mmCIF file of C-alpha atoms and ligand atoms in Angstrom:
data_model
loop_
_atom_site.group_PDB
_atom_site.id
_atom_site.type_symbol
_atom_site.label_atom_id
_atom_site.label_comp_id
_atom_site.label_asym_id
_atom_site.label_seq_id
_atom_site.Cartn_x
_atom_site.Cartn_y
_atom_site.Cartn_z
ATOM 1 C CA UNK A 8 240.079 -34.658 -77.910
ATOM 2 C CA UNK A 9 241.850 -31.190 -77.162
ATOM 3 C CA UNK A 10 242.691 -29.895 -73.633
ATOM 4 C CA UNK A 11 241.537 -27.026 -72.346
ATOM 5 C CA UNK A 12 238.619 -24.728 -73.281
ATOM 6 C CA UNK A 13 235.615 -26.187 -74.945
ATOM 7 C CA UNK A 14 233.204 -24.124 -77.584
ATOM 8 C CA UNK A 15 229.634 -22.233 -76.208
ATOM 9 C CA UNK A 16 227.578 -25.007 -77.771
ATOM 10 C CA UNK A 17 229.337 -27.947 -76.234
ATOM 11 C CA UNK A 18 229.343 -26.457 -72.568
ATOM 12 C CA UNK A 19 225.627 -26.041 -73.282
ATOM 13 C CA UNK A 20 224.834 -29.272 -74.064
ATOM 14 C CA UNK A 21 227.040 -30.670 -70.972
ATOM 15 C CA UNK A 22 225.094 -27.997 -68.721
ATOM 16 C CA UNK A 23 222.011 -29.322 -69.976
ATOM 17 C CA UNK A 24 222.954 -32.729 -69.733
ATOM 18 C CA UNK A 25 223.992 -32.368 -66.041
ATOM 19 C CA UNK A 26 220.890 -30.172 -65.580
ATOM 20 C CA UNK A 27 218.794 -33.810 -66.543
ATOM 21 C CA UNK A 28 220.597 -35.997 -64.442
ATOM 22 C CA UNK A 29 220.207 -33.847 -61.320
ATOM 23 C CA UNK A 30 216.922 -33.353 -62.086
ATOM 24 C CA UNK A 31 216.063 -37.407 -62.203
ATOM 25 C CA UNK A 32 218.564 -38.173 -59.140
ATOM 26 C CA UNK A 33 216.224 -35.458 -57.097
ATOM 27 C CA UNK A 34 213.426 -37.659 -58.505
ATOM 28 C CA UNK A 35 215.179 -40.926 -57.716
ATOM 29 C CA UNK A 36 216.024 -40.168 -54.557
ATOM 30 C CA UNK A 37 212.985 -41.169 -52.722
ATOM 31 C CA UNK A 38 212.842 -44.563 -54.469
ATOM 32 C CA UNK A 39 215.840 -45.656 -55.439
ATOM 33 C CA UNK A 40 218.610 -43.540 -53.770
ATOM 34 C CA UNK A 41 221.312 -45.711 -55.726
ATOM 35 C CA UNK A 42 220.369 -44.267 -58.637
ATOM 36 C CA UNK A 43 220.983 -40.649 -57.644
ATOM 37 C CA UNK A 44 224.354 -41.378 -56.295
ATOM 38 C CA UNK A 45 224.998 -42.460 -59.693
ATOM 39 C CA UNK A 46 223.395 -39.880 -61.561
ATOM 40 C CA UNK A 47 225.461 -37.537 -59.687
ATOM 41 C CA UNK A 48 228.788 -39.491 -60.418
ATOM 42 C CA UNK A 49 227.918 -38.978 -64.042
ATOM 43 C CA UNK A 50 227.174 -35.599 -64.094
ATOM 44 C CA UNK A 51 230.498 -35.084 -62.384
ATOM 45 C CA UNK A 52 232.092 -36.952 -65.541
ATOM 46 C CA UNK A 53 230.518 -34.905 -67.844
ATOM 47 C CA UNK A 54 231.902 -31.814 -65.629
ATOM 48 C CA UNK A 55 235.338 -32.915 -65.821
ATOM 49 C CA UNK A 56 235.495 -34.053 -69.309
ATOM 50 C CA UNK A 57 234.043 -30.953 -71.006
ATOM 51 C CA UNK A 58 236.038 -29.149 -68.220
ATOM 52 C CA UNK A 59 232.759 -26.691 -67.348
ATOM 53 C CA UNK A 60 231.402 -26.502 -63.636
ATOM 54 C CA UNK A 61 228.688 -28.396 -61.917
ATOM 55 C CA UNK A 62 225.146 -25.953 -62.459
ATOM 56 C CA UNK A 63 224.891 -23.528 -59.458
ATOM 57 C CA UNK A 64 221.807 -24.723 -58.771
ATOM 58 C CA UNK A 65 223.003 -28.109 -58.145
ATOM 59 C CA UNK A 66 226.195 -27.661 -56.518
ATOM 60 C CA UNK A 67 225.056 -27.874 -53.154
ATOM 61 C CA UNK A 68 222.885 -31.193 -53.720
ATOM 62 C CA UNK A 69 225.828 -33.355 -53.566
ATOM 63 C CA UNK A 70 228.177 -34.030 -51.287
ATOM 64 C CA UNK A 71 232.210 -32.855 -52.079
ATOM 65 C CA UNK A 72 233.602 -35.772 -49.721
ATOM 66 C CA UNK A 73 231.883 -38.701 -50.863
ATOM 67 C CA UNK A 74 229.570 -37.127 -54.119
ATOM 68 C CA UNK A 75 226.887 -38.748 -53.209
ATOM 69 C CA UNK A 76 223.330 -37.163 -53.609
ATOM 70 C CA UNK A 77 222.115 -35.093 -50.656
ATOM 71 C CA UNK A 78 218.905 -34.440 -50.052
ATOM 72 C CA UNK A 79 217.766 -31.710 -47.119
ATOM 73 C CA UNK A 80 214.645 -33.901 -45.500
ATOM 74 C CA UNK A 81 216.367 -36.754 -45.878
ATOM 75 C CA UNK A 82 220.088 -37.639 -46.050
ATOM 76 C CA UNK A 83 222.094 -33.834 -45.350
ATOM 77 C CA UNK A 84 220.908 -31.280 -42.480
ATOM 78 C CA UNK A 85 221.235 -27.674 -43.455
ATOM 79 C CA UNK A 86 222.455 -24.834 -40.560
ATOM 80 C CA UNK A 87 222.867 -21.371 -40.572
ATOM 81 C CA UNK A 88 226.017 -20.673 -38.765
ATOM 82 C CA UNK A 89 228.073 -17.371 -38.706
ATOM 83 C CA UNK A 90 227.021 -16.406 -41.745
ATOM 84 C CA UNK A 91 227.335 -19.726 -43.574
ATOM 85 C CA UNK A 92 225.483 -22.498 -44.541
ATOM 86 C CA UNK A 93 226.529 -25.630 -43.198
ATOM 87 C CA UNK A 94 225.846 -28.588 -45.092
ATOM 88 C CA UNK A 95 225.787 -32.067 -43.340
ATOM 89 C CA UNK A 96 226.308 -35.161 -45.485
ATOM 90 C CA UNK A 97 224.662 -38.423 -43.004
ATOM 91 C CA UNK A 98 226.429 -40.648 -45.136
ATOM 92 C CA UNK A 99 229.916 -39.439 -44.343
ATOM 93 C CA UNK A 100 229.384 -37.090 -41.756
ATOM 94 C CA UNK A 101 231.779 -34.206 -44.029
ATOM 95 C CA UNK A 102 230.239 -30.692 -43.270
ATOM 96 C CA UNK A 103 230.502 -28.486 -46.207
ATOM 97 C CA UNK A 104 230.641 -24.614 -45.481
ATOM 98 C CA UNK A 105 229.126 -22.231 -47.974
ATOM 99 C CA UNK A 106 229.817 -18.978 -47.289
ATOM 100 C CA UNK A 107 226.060 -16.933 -47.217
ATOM 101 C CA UNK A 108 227.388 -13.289 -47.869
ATOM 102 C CA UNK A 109 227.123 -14.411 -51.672
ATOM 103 C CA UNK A 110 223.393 -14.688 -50.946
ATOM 104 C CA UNK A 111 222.735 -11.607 -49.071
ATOM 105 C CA UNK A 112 224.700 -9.550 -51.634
ATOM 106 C CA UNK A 113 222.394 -11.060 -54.836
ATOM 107 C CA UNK A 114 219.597 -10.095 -52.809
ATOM 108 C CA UNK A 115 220.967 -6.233 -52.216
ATOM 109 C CA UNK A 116 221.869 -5.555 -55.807
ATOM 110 C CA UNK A 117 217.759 -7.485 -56.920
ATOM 111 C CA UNK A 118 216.620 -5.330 -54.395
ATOM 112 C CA UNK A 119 218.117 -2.247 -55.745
ATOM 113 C CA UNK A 120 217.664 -3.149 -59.066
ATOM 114 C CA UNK A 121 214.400 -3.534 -58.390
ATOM 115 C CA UNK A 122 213.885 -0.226 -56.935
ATOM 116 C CA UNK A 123 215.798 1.830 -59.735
ATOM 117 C CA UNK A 124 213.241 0.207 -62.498
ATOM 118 C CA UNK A 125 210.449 1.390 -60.253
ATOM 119 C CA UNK A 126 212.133 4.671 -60.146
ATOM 120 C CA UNK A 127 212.180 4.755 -63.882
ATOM 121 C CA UNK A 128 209.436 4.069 -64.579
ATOM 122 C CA UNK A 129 207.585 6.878 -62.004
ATOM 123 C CA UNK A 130 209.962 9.104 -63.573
HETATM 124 ZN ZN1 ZN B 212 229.363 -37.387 -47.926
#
């Protein structure tokens, strides 16, 4: 297969595919947390051979060190510090910092947009 960019309808079906196995590793996690770990490691094959990026929503539910499949209540700790969100993996101990101004920005501009519809619409 061809480096480089793939076509729309073959980044959807790798989104979608990586959307599934995320979704069943969350599931799996309580029972057999093996699984997950290598739900996650195929998801991040998928990522890398159709060269798209891990869902947003599902970025921060692995860990970057050791990619295996965090979990907030049971296997990561989450912090707010300075204005970032601090990710702890207990399996390898690797911190991973997310920068939160992303967050508080989305929220501003919903907000706003929000209010501007509302504005429109009493207009
Ligand atoms: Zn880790």
């Amino acid at each position: 297969m061809r480096r480089g960019r793939r076509p729309k309808w073959m980044i959807d079906i790798a989104n979608e595919r990586m959307n599934i196995l995320f979704s069943m590793a969350k599931k799996e996690f309580s029972v057999n947390p093996d699984r997950s770990h290598r739900y996650v490691s195929l998801a991040r094959k998928i990522s890398k051979k159709y060269n798209t990026k891990i869902p947003t929503k599902w970025r921060r539910s692995y860990c970057k060190k050791c990619y295996k499949f965090l979990d907030p209540s049971k296997n990561s700790s989450i912090r707010l510090k300075q204005g970032k969100i601090h990710i702890k993996c207990n399996q390898c101990n690797e911190i991973m910092k997310i920068p939160y101004i992303n967050e508080q920005k989305e929220k501003r501009r919903a907000k706003i947009e929000y209010y501007s519809i509302k504005k429109r619409n009493n207009e």
